[in-house]
mmCIF file of C-alpha atoms in Angstrom:
data_model
loop_
_atom_site.group_PDB
_atom_site.id
_atom_site.type_symbol
_atom_site.label_atom_id
_atom_site.label_comp_id
_atom_site.label_asym_id
_atom_site.label_seq_id
_atom_site.Cartn_x
_atom_site.Cartn_y
_atom_site.Cartn_z
ATOM 1 C CA MET A 231 0.000 0.000 0.000
ATOM 2 C CA GLY A 232 2.823 2.421 0.794
ATOM 3 C CA LYS A 233 2.249 6.151 1.204
ATOM 4 C CA ARG A 234 -1.092 6.274 -0.617
ATOM 5 C CA LEU A 235 -4.246 6.315 1.460
ATOM 6 C CA SER A 236 -6.750 3.525 1.071
ATOM 7 C CA LEU A 237 -10.469 4.283 0.876
ATOM 8 C CA ARG A 238 -10.864 2.884 4.384
ATOM 9 C CA GLN A 239 -8.129 5.164 5.696
ATOM 10 C CA ARG A 240 -9.687 8.209 4.037
ATOM 11 C CA MET A 241 -13.009 7.423 5.666
ATOM 12 C CA GLY A 242 -11.318 6.918 9.010
ATOM 13 C CA LEU A 243 -9.400 10.192 8.684
ATOM 14 C CA ARG A 244 -12.569 12.121 7.913
ATOM 15 C CA LEU A 245 -14.163 10.770 11.081
ATOM 16 C CA PHE A 246 -11.005 11.436 13.034
ATOM 17 C CA GLY A 247 -11.004 15.017 11.749
ATOM 18 C CA ARG A 248 -14.301 15.588 13.556
ATOM 19 C CA LEU A 249 -12.831 14.142 16.735
ATOM 20 C CA HIS A 250 -9.791 16.405 16.386
ATOM 21 C CA LYS A 251 -12.060 19.451 16.153
ATOM 22 C CA GLN A 252 -13.770 18.306 19.337
ATOM 23 C CA HIS A 253 -10.369 17.964 21.034
ATOM 24 C CA ILE A 254 -9.566 21.541 20.000
ATOM 25 C CA GLU A 255 -12.846 22.883 21.326
ATOM 26 C CA GLU A 256 -12.454 21.092 24.644
ATOM 27 C CA HIS A 257 -8.610 21.495 24.913
ATOM 28 C CA ARG A 258 -8.515 19.417 28.081
ATOM 29 C CA LEU A 259 -5.085 19.456 29.649
ATOM 30 C CA ARG A 260 -3.843 15.857 29.741
ATOM 31 C CA THR A 261 -0.049 16.161 29.763
ATOM 32 C CA LEU A 262 2.117 18.844 31.333
ATOM 33 C CA PHE A 263 5.853 18.897 30.623
ATOM 34 C CA TRP A 264 8.101 20.715 33.069
ATOM 35 C CA GLU A 265 11.512 21.549 31.656
ATOM 36 C CA CYS A 266 13.059 21.623 35.107
ATOM 37 C CA THR A 267 16.714 21.853 34.033
ATOM 38 C CA LEU A 268 18.900 22.410 31.007
ATOM 39 C CA ARG A 269 21.933 20.891 32.699
ATOM 40 C CA CYS A 270 23.018 17.563 31.276
ATOM 41 C CA ASN A 271 25.675 14.913 31.865
ATOM 42 C CA LEU A 272 26.049 14.353 28.094
ATOM 43 C CA GLN A 273 26.602 16.519 25.023
ATOM 44 C CA CYS A 274 24.745 14.581 22.352
ATOM 45 C CA ARG A 275 25.237 15.247 18.655
ATOM 46 C CA HIS A 276 21.508 15.645 18.012
ATOM 47 C CA CYS A 277 20.559 17.828 20.993
ATOM 48 C CA GLY A 278 17.994 20.475 20.101
ATOM 49 C CA SER A 279 18.550 22.404 23.346
ATOM 50 C CA ASP A 280 22.355 22.585 23.241
ATOM 51 C CA CYS A 281 22.433 21.249 26.808
ATOM 52 C CA ARG A 282 25.700 20.910 28.695
ATOM 53 C CA ALA A 283 27.006 20.245 32.211
ATOM 54 C CA GLU A 284 26.753 23.888 33.287
ATOM 55 C CA SER A 285 23.797 25.603 31.655
ATOM 56 C CA LEU A 286 23.543 29.369 31.431
ATOM 57 C CA ALA A 287 19.911 28.948 32.425
ATOM 58 C CA PRO A 288 19.584 28.015 36.119
ATOM 59 C CA ASP A 289 17.243 25.220 37.181
ATOM 60 C CA MET A 290 13.731 26.463 37.810
ATOM 61 C CA PRO A 291 13.093 26.437 41.577
ATOM 62 C CA ALA A 292 10.561 23.760 42.502
ATOM 63 C CA GLU A 293 8.548 26.284 44.504
ATOM 64 C CA ASP A 294 7.940 28.348 41.347
ATOM 65 C CA PHE A 295 6.514 25.338 39.540
ATOM 66 C CA PHE A 296 4.359 24.229 42.460
ATOM 67 C CA ARG A 297 3.009 27.748 42.926
ATOM 68 C CA VAL A 298 1.589 27.559 39.399
ATOM 69 C CA LEU A 299 0.439 23.981 39.806
ATOM 70 C CA ASP A 300 -1.352 24.635 43.102
ATOM 71 C CA THR A 301 -2.983 27.987 42.378
ATOM 72 C CA GLN A 302 -3.514 28.054 38.613
ATOM 73 C CA ILE A 303 -3.877 24.440 37.434
ATOM 74 C CA THR A 304 -5.154 22.148 40.203
ATOM 75 C CA PRO A 305 -8.399 24.120 40.786
ATOM 76 C CA HIS A 306 -9.388 23.417 37.170
ATOM 77 C CA VAL A 307 -8.385 19.772 36.592
ATOM 78 C CA ASP A 308 -8.649 16.300 38.026
ATOM 79 C CA PRO A 309 -5.008 15.640 39.036
ATOM 80 C CA HIS A 310 -5.439 11.921 38.390
ATOM 81 C CA LYS A 311 -5.991 12.726 34.695
ATOM 82 C CA VAL A 312 -2.999 15.008 34.124
ATOM 83 C CA LEU A 313 0.397 13.371 33.647
ATOM 84 C CA VAL A 314 3.303 15.594 34.690
ATOM 85 C CA ILE A 315 6.495 14.734 32.810
ATOM 86 C CA LEU A 316 9.826 16.070 34.064
ATOM 87 C CA SER A 317 12.209 16.813 31.212
ATOM 88 C CA GLY A 318 15.516 18.533 30.558
ATOM 89 C CA GLY A 319 18.396 18.521 29.965
ATOM 90 C CA GLU A 320 18.868 15.433 32.074
ATOM 91 C CA VAL A 321 16.440 15.398 34.980
ATOM 92 C CA LEU A 322 18.603 13.098 37.115
ATOM 93 C CA VAL A 323 21.090 15.912 37.686
ATOM 94 C CA ARG A 324 18.549 17.534 40.022
ATOM 95 C CA ARG A 325 19.257 16.484 43.584
ATOM 96 C CA ASP A 326 15.724 17.396 44.667
ATOM 97 C CA LEU A 327 14.084 15.098 42.110
ATOM 98 C CA GLU A 328 12.703 12.700 44.714
ATOM 99 C CA GLN A 329 11.325 15.579 46.756
ATOM 100 C CA ILE A 330 9.610 16.946 43.653
ATOM 101 C CA GLY A 331 8.190 13.501 42.937
ATOM 102 C CA ARG A 332 6.844 13.118 46.442
ATOM 103 C CA GLU A 333 5.156 16.519 46.233
ATOM 104 C CA LEU A 334 3.514 15.575 42.934
ATOM 105 C CA TYR A 335 2.432 12.231 44.378
ATOM 106 C CA ARG A 336 1.021 13.957 47.453
ATOM 107 C CA ARG A 337 -1.031 16.152 45.154
ATOM 108 C CA GLN A 338 -2.204 12.979 43.365
ATOM 109 C CA TYR A 339 -0.584 13.781 40.026
ATOM 110 C CA PRO A 340 0.927 10.810 38.180
ATOM 111 C CA TRP A 341 4.414 11.806 37.123
ATOM 112 C CA GLY A 342 7.068 10.536 34.801
ATOM 113 C CA MET A 343 10.452 11.397 33.401
ATOM 114 C CA VAL A 344 12.675 11.096 30.359
ATOM 115 C CA THR A 345 16.325 10.141 30.919
ATOM 116 C CA ASN A 346 19.453 9.104 29.050
ATOM 117 C CA GLY A 347 20.034 6.537 31.826
ATOM 118 C CA LEU A 348 23.635 7.529 32.543
ATOM 119 C CA ALA A 349 22.953 8.307 36.215
ATOM 120 C CA LEU A 350 20.142 5.811 36.835
ATOM 121 C CA THR A 351 21.481 3.388 39.433
ATOM 122 C CA ARG A 352 19.441 0.704 41.188
ATOM 123 C CA ALA A 353 19.347 2.805 44.351
ATOM 124 C CA ARG A 354 18.232 5.916 42.475
ATOM 125 C CA LEU A 355 15.467 4.072 40.630
ATOM 126 C CA ASP A 356 14.195 2.569 43.901
ATOM 127 C CA SER A 357 14.129 5.999 45.538
ATOM 128 C CA LEU A 358 12.226 7.468 42.582
ATOM 129 C CA ILE A 359 9.685 4.652 42.699
ATOM 130 C CA ARG A 360 9.189 5.291 46.412
ATOM 131 C CA ALA A 361 8.595 8.932 45.470
ATOM 132 C CA GLY A 362 5.697 7.854 43.258
ATOM 133 C CA LEU A 363 7.348 7.528 39.855
ATOM 134 C CA HIS A 364 4.607 6.447 37.438
ATOM 135 C CA SER A 365 6.374 6.261 34.071
ATOM 136 C CA ILE A 366 9.899 6.461 32.695
ATOM 137 C CA THR A 367 11.420 6.672 29.235
ATOM 138 C CA VAL A 368 15.044 5.747 28.530
ATOM 139 C CA SER A 369 16.875 6.658 25.336
ATOM 140 C CA LEU A 370 18.843 3.855 23.674
ATOM 141 C CA ASP A 371 19.968 4.619 20.138
ATOM 142 C CA GLY A 372 21.319 1.336 18.888
ATOM 143 C CA PHE A 373 24.209 -0.924 19.781
ATOM 144 C CA GLU A 374 27.354 0.441 21.404
ATOM 145 C CA GLN A 375 28.848 1.965 18.259
ATOM 146 C CA GLU A 376 25.670 3.722 17.117
ATOM 147 C CA HIS A 377 24.616 4.837 20.586
ATOM 148 C CA MET A 378 28.037 6.190 21.570
ATOM 149 C CA TYR A 379 28.378 8.052 18.267
ATOM 150 C CA ILE A 380 25.285 10.077 19.180
ATOM 151 C CA ARG A 381 25.865 10.329 22.944
ATOM 152 C CA ARG A 382 29.652 10.891 22.833
ATOM 153 C CA ASN A 383 30.338 9.216 26.173
ATOM 154 C CA ARG A 384 32.164 5.907 26.694
ATOM 155 C CA GLU A 385 29.914 4.821 29.540
ATOM 156 C CA SER A 386 26.644 5.905 27.962
ATOM 157 C CA PHE A 387 25.756 2.619 26.245
ATOM 158 C CA ALA A 388 26.409 0.281 29.180
ATOM 159 C CA ARG A 389 24.577 2.603 31.573
ATOM 160 C CA ALA A 390 21.590 3.000 29.245
ATOM 161 C CA VAL A 391 21.366 -0.773 28.729
ATOM 162 C CA GLU A 392 21.398 -1.381 32.472
ATOM 163 C CA ALA A 393 18.742 1.311 32.935
ATOM 164 C CA VAL A 394 16.568 -0.351 30.294
ATOM 165 C CA ARG A 395 17.040 -3.732 31.939
ATOM 166 C CA MET A 396 15.981 -2.351 35.334
ATOM 167 C CA ILE A 397 12.874 -0.491 34.200
ATOM 168 C CA SER A 398 11.730 -3.375 31.989
ATOM 169 C CA ALA A 399 11.901 -5.801 34.918
ATOM 170 C CA ASP A 400 9.355 -3.742 36.887
ATOM 171 C CA SER A 401 5.917 -4.751 35.610
ATOM 172 C CA GLU A 402 4.128 -2.063 37.631
ATOM 173 C CA LEU A 403 6.172 0.792 36.188
ATOM 174 C CA ALA A 404 5.037 2.189 32.833
ATOM 175 C CA SER A 405 8.190 2.296 30.751
ATOM 176 C CA ASP A 406 9.424 2.470 27.208
ATOM 177 C CA VAL A 407 12.560 2.859 25.149
ATOM 178 C CA VAL A 408 12.997 5.555 22.531
ATOM 179 C CA THR A 409 15.469 5.159 19.701
ATOM 180 C CA CYS A 410 16.726 7.870 17.384
ATOM 181 C CA VAL A 411 17.292 5.885 14.205
ATOM 182 C CA THR A 412 20.375 6.917 12.229
ATOM 183 C CA PRO A 413 21.696 5.661 8.875
ATOM 184 C CA ALA A 414 24.282 3.583 10.766
ATOM 185 C CA LEU A 415 21.577 1.712 12.680
ATOM 186 C CA MET A 416 19.279 1.012 9.731
ATOM 187 C CA PRO A 417 21.022 -2.225 8.592
ATOM 188 C CA ARG A 418 20.882 -3.556 12.185
ATOM 189 C CA LEU A 419 17.293 -2.709 13.114
ATOM 190 C CA ASP A 420 16.146 -6.343 13.172
ATOM 191 C CA GLU A 421 19.142 -7.341 15.274
ATOM 192 C CA PHE A 422 18.555 -4.403 17.623
ATOM 193 C CA LYS A 423 14.900 -5.385 17.968
ATOM 194 C CA GLU A 424 15.946 -8.820 19.170
ATOM 195 C CA PHE A 425 18.353 -7.197 21.626
ATOM 196 C CA LEU A 426 15.582 -5.061 23.119
ATOM 197 C CA ILE A 427 13.307 -8.077 23.422
ATOM 198 C CA SER A 428 16.098 -9.908 25.280
ATOM 199 C CA LEU A 429 16.216 -6.989 27.736
ATOM 200 C CA GLY A 430 12.500 -7.376 28.416
ATOM 201 C CA VAL A 431 11.389 -4.206 26.624
ATOM 202 C CA ARG A 432 7.655 -4.081 26.009
ATOM 203 C CA GLN A 433 7.207 -0.635 24.437
ATOM 204 C CA TRP A 434 9.546 0.787 21.791
ATOM 205 C CA ARG A 435 9.236 4.131 20.044
ATOM 206 C CA LEU A 436 11.368 4.902 17.013
ATOM 207 C CA PHE A 437 12.145 8.421 15.793
ATOM 208 C CA SER A 438 13.996 10.005 12.924
ATOM 209 C CA ILE A 439 16.169 12.966 13.894
ATOM 210 C CA PHE A 440 14.842 16.279 12.616
ATOM 211 C CA PRO A 441 17.231 19.090 11.613
ATOM 212 C CA VAL A 442 17.323 21.465 14.589
ATOM 213 C CA GLY A 443 19.970 22.333 17.170
ATOM 214 C CA ARG A 444 23.221 20.413 16.755
ATOM 215 C CA ALA A 445 21.589 18.021 14.292
ATOM 216 C CA ALA A 446 20.810 20.793 11.800
ATOM 217 C CA SER A 447 24.260 20.612 10.186
ATOM 218 C CA ASP A 448 25.131 16.956 10.810
ATOM 219 C CA ILE A 449 24.108 14.950 7.759
ATOM 220 C CA SER A 450 25.414 11.740 9.344
ATOM 221 C CA LEU A 451 22.289 11.730 11.535
ATOM 222 C CA GLN A 452 19.750 12.201 8.743
ATOM 223 C CA LEU A 453 17.984 9.278 7.077
ATOM 224 C CA SER A 454 17.556 9.359 3.325
ATOM 225 C CA ASP A 455 13.985 9.208 2.062
ATOM 226 C CA GLU A 456 14.533 5.573 1.117
ATOM 227 C CA GLN A 457 15.799 4.739 4.611
ATOM 228 C CA PHE A 458 12.919 6.639 6.184
ATOM 229 C CA THR A 459 10.449 4.600 4.144
ATOM 230 C CA GLU A 460 12.218 1.344 5.002
ATOM 231 C CA MET A 461 11.947 2.242 8.693
ATOM 232 C CA MET A 462 8.166 2.470 8.276
ATOM 233 C CA ARG A 463 8.120 -0.965 6.692
ATOM 234 C CA PHE A 464 10.249 -2.333 9.515
ATOM 235 C CA ILE A 465 7.874 -0.940 12.159
ATOM 236 C CA GLU A 466 4.883 -2.363 10.329
ATOM 237 C CA ARG A 467 6.486 -5.818 10.155
ATOM 238 C CA THR A 468 7.453 -5.676 13.819
ATOM 239 C CA ARG A 469 3.934 -4.734 14.866
ATOM 240 C CA LYS A 470 2.526 -7.666 12.916
ATOM 241 C CA GLU A 471 4.939 -10.019 14.701
ATOM 242 C CA GLY A 472 3.533 -8.854 18.044
ATOM 243 C CA ARG A 473 6.642 -9.636 20.108
ATOM 244 C CA ILE A 474 7.339 -6.002 21.033
ATOM 245 C CA ASP A 475 5.007 -3.024 20.773
ATOM 246 C CA ALA A 476 6.900 -0.863 18.283
ATOM 247 C CA SER A 477 5.618 2.445 16.957
ATOM 248 C CA TYR A 478 6.814 5.524 15.178
ATOM 249 C CA GLY A 479 6.960 8.634 17.372
ATOM 250 C CA CYS A 480 4.081 11.054 17.685
ATOM 251 C CA GLU A 481 5.450 13.406 15.033
ATOM 252 C CA GLY A 482 4.453 13.568 11.414
ATOM 253 C CA PHE A 483 1.577 12.523 9.155
ATOM 254 C CA LEU A 484 2.473 9.292 7.364
ATOM 255 C CA GLY A 485 -0.142 8.842 4.644
ATOM 256 C CA GLY A 486 -0.866 5.190 3.955
ATOM 257 C CA TYR A 487 1.256 4.131 6.927
ATOM 258 C CA GLU A 488 -1.194 5.778 9.338
ATOM 259 C CA THR A 489 -2.538 3.229 11.876
ATOM 260 C CA ARG A 490 -0.012 0.711 10.507
ATOM 261 C CA VAL A 491 3.027 2.046 12.353
ATOM 262 C CA ARG A 492 1.257 3.421 15.439
ATOM 263 C CA ASP A 493 -2.010 2.849 17.224
ATOM 264 C CA GLY A 494 -3.989 5.801 15.896
ATOM 265 C CA PHE A 495 -3.991 8.588 13.347
ATOM 266 C CA PHE A 496 -1.489 11.436 13.537
ATOM 267 C CA GLU A 497 -2.527 14.330 15.742
ATOM 268 C CA CYS A 498 -0.287 17.115 16.994
ATOM 269 C CA TYR A 499 -1.609 17.380 20.536
ATOM 270 C CA ALA A 500 0.583 20.355 21.468
ATOM 271 C CA GLY A 501 -1.548 23.207 22.758
ATOM 272 C CA ILE A 502 -4.641 20.997 22.526
ATOM 273 C CA GLY A 503 -4.039 18.484 25.297
ATOM 274 C CA THR A 504 -0.349 19.032 25.990
ATOM 275 C CA ALA A 505 1.359 22.067 27.517
ATOM 276 C CA SER A 506 4.791 22.794 28.890
ATOM 277 C CA ILE A 507 6.490 25.115 31.324
ATOM 278 C CA ARG A 508 9.940 25.910 29.997
ATOM 279 C CA ILE A 509 13.089 26.531 32.018
ATOM 280 C CA ASP A 510 12.570 30.303 31.805
ATOM 281 C CA GLY A 511 8.875 30.107 32.687
ATOM 282 C CA ASP A 512 7.564 30.262 29.123
ATOM 283 C CA ILE A 513 4.237 28.501 28.569
ATOM 284 C CA SER A 514 4.268 26.463 25.378
ATOM 285 C CA GLY A 515 2.861 23.365 23.740
ATOM 286 C CA CYS A 516 5.759 20.992 24.274
ATOM 287 C CA THR A 517 9.431 21.457 25.021
ATOM 288 C CA SER A 518 10.528 20.618 21.453
ATOM 289 C CA ILE A 519 8.706 23.620 19.987
ATOM 290 C CA ARG A 520 10.658 26.795 19.233
ATOM 291 C CA SER A 521 10.464 29.675 21.643
ATOM 292 C CA LEU A 522 8.661 31.991 19.236
ATOM 293 C CA PHE A 523 5.547 29.873 19.764
ATOM 294 C CA ALA A 524 5.484 30.569 23.519
ATOM 295 C CA GLN A 525 2.063 31.805 24.619
ATOM 296 C CA GLY A 526 2.926 33.451 27.929
ATOM 297 C CA ASN A 527 5.186 33.167 30.938
ATOM 298 C CA ILE A 528 4.384 31.962 34.455
ATOM 299 C CA TYR A 529 6.270 34.908 35.964
ATOM 300 C CA ARG A 530 3.874 37.436 34.447
ATOM 301 C CA ASP A 531 0.784 35.497 33.297
ATOM 302 C CA ASP A 532 -1.821 33.203 34.802
ATOM 303 C CA PHE A 533 -1.208 29.737 33.348
ATOM 304 C CA TRP A 534 -4.864 28.742 33.182
ATOM 305 C CA GLN A 535 -5.908 31.972 31.520
ATOM 306 C CA VAL A 536 -3.196 31.442 28.927
ATOM 307 C CA TRP A 537 -4.305 27.837 28.393
ATOM 308 C CA GLN A 538 -7.933 28.848 27.947
ATOM 309 C CA GLU A 539 -7.593 32.034 25.923
ATOM 310 C CA ARG A 540 -4.401 31.761 23.859
ATOM 311 C CA PHE A 541 -2.770 28.937 21.852
ATOM 312 C CA ALA A 542 -4.575 30.118 18.717
ATOM 313 C CA GLU A 543 -1.556 29.202 16.545
ATOM 314 C CA TYR A 544 -1.750 25.650 17.867
ATOM 315 C CA ARG A 545 -5.505 25.197 17.585
ATOM 316 C CA ARG A 546 -6.133 27.006 14.290
ATOM 317 C CA ARG A 547 -3.497 26.085 11.766
ATOM 318 C CA ASP A 548 -4.549 28.255 8.808
ATOM 319 C CA TRP A 549 -1.296 30.213 9.121
ATOM 320 C CA ALA A 550 0.605 27.051 8.125
ATOM 321 C CA HIS A 551 -1.343 26.563 4.890
ATOM 322 C CA LYS A 552 1.482 27.941 2.747
ATOM 323 C CA GLY A 553 4.625 26.882 0.909
ATOM 324 C CA GLN A 554 4.710 23.156 0.271
ATOM 325 C CA CYS A 555 1.455 22.780 2.200
ATOM 326 C CA ALA A 556 -0.503 25.320 0.131
ATOM 327 C CA ASP A 557 -1.716 22.911 -2.542
ATOM 328 C CA CYS A 558 -1.036 19.586 -0.785
ATOM 329 C CA GLU A 559 -3.809 17.016 -1.036
ATOM 330 C CA MET A 560 -2.991 15.825 2.496
ATOM 331 C CA TRP A 561 -3.456 19.194 4.196
ATOM 332 C CA ARG A 562 -6.960 18.344 5.369
ATOM 333 C CA TYR A 563 -5.566 15.371 7.271
ATOM 334 C CA CYS A 564 -2.266 16.652 8.680
ATOM 335 C CA GLN A 565 -2.814 20.428 9.063
ATOM 336 C CA GLY A 566 0.836 21.181 8.409
ATOM 337 C CA ASN A 567 2.558 18.482 10.495
ATOM 338 C CA GLY A 568 3.832 18.826 14.082
ATOM 339 C CA MET A 569 4.376 22.242 15.655
ATOM 340 C CA HIS A 570 7.952 21.371 16.619
ATOM 341 C CA LEU A 571 8.872 21.069 12.941
ATOM 342 C CA TYR A 572 8.639 24.819 12.228
ATOM 343 C CA ASP A 573 11.688 27.080 12.204
ATOM 344 C CA ASP A 574 12.094 30.643 13.458
ATOM 345 C CA ASP A 575 10.484 31.951 10.264
ATOM 346 C CA ARG A 576 7.461 29.695 10.747
ATOM 347 C CA GLN A 577 8.527 27.587 7.780
ATOM 348 C CA LEU A 578 8.067 23.811 7.817
ATOM 349 C CA LEU A 579 11.416 22.027 8.170
ATOM 350 C CA THR A 580 10.324 18.620 6.938
ATOM 351 C CA CYS A 581 7.231 16.842 5.655
ATOM 352 C CA HIS A 582 7.042 13.195 6.650
ATOM 353 C CA TRP A 583 4.504 12.327 3.949
ATOM 354 C CA ARG A 584 6.668 13.762 1.158
ATOM 355 C CA ARG A 585 9.636 11.778 2.464
ATOM 356 C CA LEU A 586 7.864 8.481 1.814
ATOM 357 C CA VAL A 587 9.086 7.198 -1.541
ATOM 358 C CA LYS A 588 6.240 4.737 -2.073
#
């Protein structure tokens, strides 16, 4: 079938379009990212935030975040239905992480984190679980050679593997592995799949690296269109096997591969059900989106008022109906792709559908 939509998919997308409009109208907050630090114990080749050991931006004080959570968010939501995800940088560099987790747990918010695994010891994982850790994502970008090429640290692969092994062994902890697929890994994807299964991994998300931050000028990280298409075929085959729940990341409309490489149709949920509080207090859709799309700042605006009354660029995408999207037959289904794929001039960096060769 390839990139072309079947009649059944077109019918499904039309119905889903109505559901998407309902999501926009309701804009119920379901996921809140807190970019709590830009410090990191790695300097990865593909980093979009240019994180490093000593960031020029100081960590946001926990009391600033909880002030917003307690006075501007909690009165309007059911905490049980809002997942708070701590992101960075590398969140494990914060010494008060367990205290933050306990405070979220006390307020009845499920919380999770994204980590490169370098500092995740058995003792640290146990302390985080005691602090109410609900979900955790670990990045593992291939075997030692591929992973270390991206992460640029000799210990990064062994530490990430051990982190994956630990989280996968805990059946009560929601966990997954994310993999940034590079040209070097493509020939070994089947072998790497077997490796993840041997580690006990149940959920696996695969991404292609988009050209922002350090990755913008590094062609060694970018898949060709043929490799990108082959990755879709690999995910589809893996899903049919049913031995590991593989899916392509949440970004990008994929034409005929929709519902074949992930559970549902593409929907950019940023600003519709997902919000973020950035390191400097900016209120945005998700932490991967450029700063020009910030809708307010917690140090001068009321978060809930911003969530209710702004985010027009996220919820009404007419402004994106230009350039390569202007006369695209898929516009009605994808609405200009994910918000994080726009540059500082509001131009689309990449179109996933156009990258599919067949």
